[in-house]
Amino acid sequence: MKKIIALVTFILSFNAHAGLISINLSDTEVVIGEKIQVDIIANDITTDLFNFDLNFDTSLFSYDSTSFTSDITPLDPFSYAVTEFPNGLAFSYFGIFEPILTIADASNFVLASFELTASAVGTSNFSFSNIEFYEPFAFNLSDIDSDSMSITSVPEPQTVILFGLAILMSLVQHQRLKK
């Protein structure tokens, strides 16, 4: 029984993790004709297939396709696609035979990096939409449809309460054995 309680306490005391995709901009204010570097960083992503859209005001920025780089270097040039559409850019990756796990070791890596050139005066918000990630070998769909991305903390178990509960249970058990 002690081993079971210790095992349950040990398992529940781990931190919870979730995959995260973030946008990093090289600058927040630019003048017309100036370029801005956009980095899309992935953390703890384990997937073989993904699709997502990066939305921004395309009347204010023009995409430079020659500046595109990524830590994902597919064997097949058709497995990673970046497509321009009226509201921004669409990213797709199909790498069943070359999963991201082997490429980036499921850690922090640059999913996409590119330059945008400012072409008009105004303010633009960058956001994700139509996000679809498929788990490796299981093809479970994680679909998040949102106009903007907000970062929230992942809830994790209260380890102090769990350890207190384990100590309380062991004291009660010890008292029973004394009688």
Coordinates of C-alpha atoms in Angstrom, one line a residue:
M1 CA 0.0 0.0 0.0
K2 CA 2.9 2.3 0.8
K3 CA 4.3 1.8 -2.6
I4 CA 1.0 2.6 -4.3
I5 CA 0.6 5.8 -2.3
A6 CA 4.2 6.8 -3.0
L7 CA 3.8 6.0 -6.7
V8 CA 0.6 8.0 -7.0
T9 CA 2.1 11.0 -5.1
F10 CA 5.2 10.8 -7.3
I11 CA 3.2 10.7 -10.6
L12 CA 0.9 13.6 -9.6
S13 CA 3.7 15.8 -8.5
F14 CA 5.1 16.3 -12.0
N15 CA 4.6 19.6 -13.7
A16 CA 2.0 19.7 -16.5
H17 CA 3.3 20.8 -19.9
A18 CA 1.5 21.9 -23.1
G19 CA 2.7 22.7 -26.5
L20 CA 3.1 26.4 -27.3
I21 CA 3.4 28.4 -30.5
S22 CA 4.5 32.0 -30.2
I23 CA 5.2 34.9 -32.5
N24 CA 8.3 37.0 -32.0
L25 CA 8.7 40.3 -33.9
S26 CA 12.0 41.9 -34.4
D27 CA 10.5 45.4 -33.9
T28 CA 7.1 46.8 -32.9
E29 CA 7.4 50.1 -34.8
V30 CA 8.7 50.3 -38.4
V31 CA 8.7 53.0 -41.1
I32 CA 7.5 52.4 -44.7
G33 CA 10.1 50.4 -46.7
E34 CA 11.6 48.9 -43.5
K35 CA 11.7 45.1 -43.0
I36 CA 10.5 43.3 -39.9
Q37 CA 11.6 39.8 -39.0
V38 CA 8.8 37.4 -37.8
D39 CA 9.8 34.3 -36.0
I40 CA 7.2 31.6 -35.1
I41 CA 8.7 29.5 -32.3
A42 CA 7.4 26.1 -31.3
N43 CA 7.9 24.6 -27.8
D44 CA 7.2 21.0 -26.9
I45 CA 5.5 20.2 -30.2
T46 CA 5.4 16.5 -31.2
T47 CA 3.6 16.3 -34.5
D48 CA 4.0 14.9 -38.0
L49 CA 1.3 17.1 -39.7
F50 CA 0.2 20.7 -39.1
N51 CA -1.7 23.5 -40.7
F52 CA -2.2 27.0 -39.3
D53 CA -2.8 30.5 -40.6
L54 CA -0.9 33.6 -39.4
N55 CA -3.3 36.6 -39.8
F56 CA -2.1 40.2 -40.3
D57 CA -3.1 43.2 -42.4
T58 CA -1.7 42.4 -45.8
S59 CA -2.3 45.9 -47.0
L60 CA 0.4 47.1 -44.6
F61 CA 3.0 44.4 -45.2
S62 CA 4.3 42.4 -48.1
Y63 CA 5.8 38.9 -47.7
D64 CA 9.3 38.3 -48.9
S65 CA 9.3 34.5 -49.9
T66 CA 13.1 34.5 -50.4
S67 CA 13.6 35.2 -46.7
F68 CA 11.8 32.1 -45.4
T69 CA 13.8 29.8 -43.2
S70 CA 12.9 27.1 -40.7
D71 CA 14.6 24.5 -38.4
I72 CA 12.5 22.0 -40.2
T73 CA 14.4 20.9 -43.3
P74 CA 12.2 18.5 -45.1
L75 CA 13.6 15.8 -47.4
D76 CA 10.8 16.6 -49.9
P77 CA 10.5 20.3 -50.9
F78 CA 6.7 19.8 -51.2
S79 CA 6.2 18.7 -47.6
Y80 CA 6.4 22.3 -46.2
A81 CA 4.3 24.9 -47.8
V82 CA 3.8 28.6 -47.1
T83 CA 0.9 30.1 -49.0
E84 CA -0.2 33.8 -49.2
F85 CA -3.9 34.5 -48.8
P86 CA -5.8 37.8 -48.4
N87 CA -5.5 37.8 -44.5
G88 CA -1.9 36.7 -44.2
L89 CA 0.0 33.5 -44.6
A90 CA -1.0 29.8 -44.4
F91 CA 1.6 27.2 -43.2
S92 CA 1.3 23.5 -43.9
Y93 CA 3.7 20.7 -43.1
F94 CA 3.4 17.0 -44.1
G95 CA 6.2 14.9 -42.8
I96 CA 5.0 11.5 -41.9
F97 CA 8.3 10.0 -43.1
E98 CA 10.3 12.7 -41.3
P99 CA 8.6 13.6 -38.1
I100 CA 9.4 16.8 -36.2
L101 CA 10.5 14.7 -33.3
T102 CA 13.7 13.7 -35.1
I103 CA 14.2 17.1 -36.5
A104 CA 13.8 19.3 -33.4
D105 CA 13.8 16.8 -30.6
A106 CA 10.4 18.1 -29.4
S107 CA 12.0 21.2 -27.8
N108 CA 12.3 24.8 -28.7
F109 CA 12.7 25.3 -32.4
V110 CA 11.9 27.8 -35.1
L111 CA 8.8 26.7 -37.0
A112 CA 9.1 29.5 -39.5
S113 CA 11.1 32.7 -39.9
F114 CA 10.6 35.3 -42.6
E115 CA 10.6 39.0 -43.4
L116 CA 7.7 41.3 -44.0
T117 CA 8.3 44.7 -45.7
A118 CA 6.2 47.7 -44.4
S119 CA 4.3 49.2 -47.4
A120 CA 1.7 51.5 -45.8
V121 CA 1.0 53.4 -42.6
G122 CA -1.2 51.7 -40.0
T123 CA -1.4 49.2 -37.1
S124 CA -1.6 45.5 -37.6
N125 CA -2.2 42.6 -35.1
F126 CA -0.6 39.2 -35.7
S127 CA -2.7 36.2 -34.7
F128 CA -3.2 32.5 -35.4
S129 CA -6.3 30.9 -36.8
N130 CA -7.3 27.5 -38.3
I131 CA -4.7 25.7 -36.1
E132 CA -4.6 21.9 -36.7
F133 CA -1.9 19.7 -35.3
Y134 CA -1.9 15.9 -35.7
E135 CA -0.3 13.7 -33.1
P136 CA 2.4 11.2 -34.3
F137 CA 1.2 7.8 -35.2
A138 CA -2.3 8.4 -33.8
F139 CA -3.6 11.3 -36.0
N140 CA -5.6 12.9 -33.2
L141 CA -6.7 16.3 -34.3
S142 CA -6.2 19.3 -32.0
D143 CA -8.3 22.0 -33.6
I144 CA -8.3 25.5 -32.1
D145 CA -10.4 28.0 -34.0
S146 CA -9.6 31.5 -32.7
D147 CA -9.0 34.9 -34.1
S148 CA -6.3 35.7 -31.6
M149 CA -3.9 33.7 -29.5
S150 CA -3.8 34.3 -25.8
I151 CA -1.2 32.6 -23.5
T152 CA -2.6 31.0 -20.4
S153 CA -0.7 29.0 -17.8
V154 CA -1.2 25.2 -17.7
P155 CA -2.7 24.1 -14.4
E156 CA -0.5 21.8 -12.4
P157 CA -1.3 19.8 -9.3
Q158 CA -0.7 21.3 -5.9
T159 CA 2.2 19.2 -4.8
V160 CA 2.3 20.5 -1.3
I161 CA -1.3 19.4 -0.8
L162 CA -0.5 16.0 -2.3
F163 CA 2.5 15.5 0.0
G164 CA 0.5 16.7 3.0
L165 CA -2.2 14.2 2.2
A166 CA 0.4 11.4 1.9
I167 CA 1.9 12.3 5.3
L168 CA -1.5 12.5 6.9
M169 CA -2.4 9.0 5.5
S170 CA 0.9 7.6 6.7
L171 CA 0.3 9.0 10.2
V172 CA -3.2 7.5 10.3
Q173 CA -1.8 4.2 9.2
H174 CA 0.9 4.4 11.8
Q175 CA -1.7 5.1 14.6
R176 CA -3.7 2.1 13.5
L177 CA -0.7 -0.2 13.7
K178 CA 0.1 1.0 17.2
K179 CA -3.3 -0.1 18.5

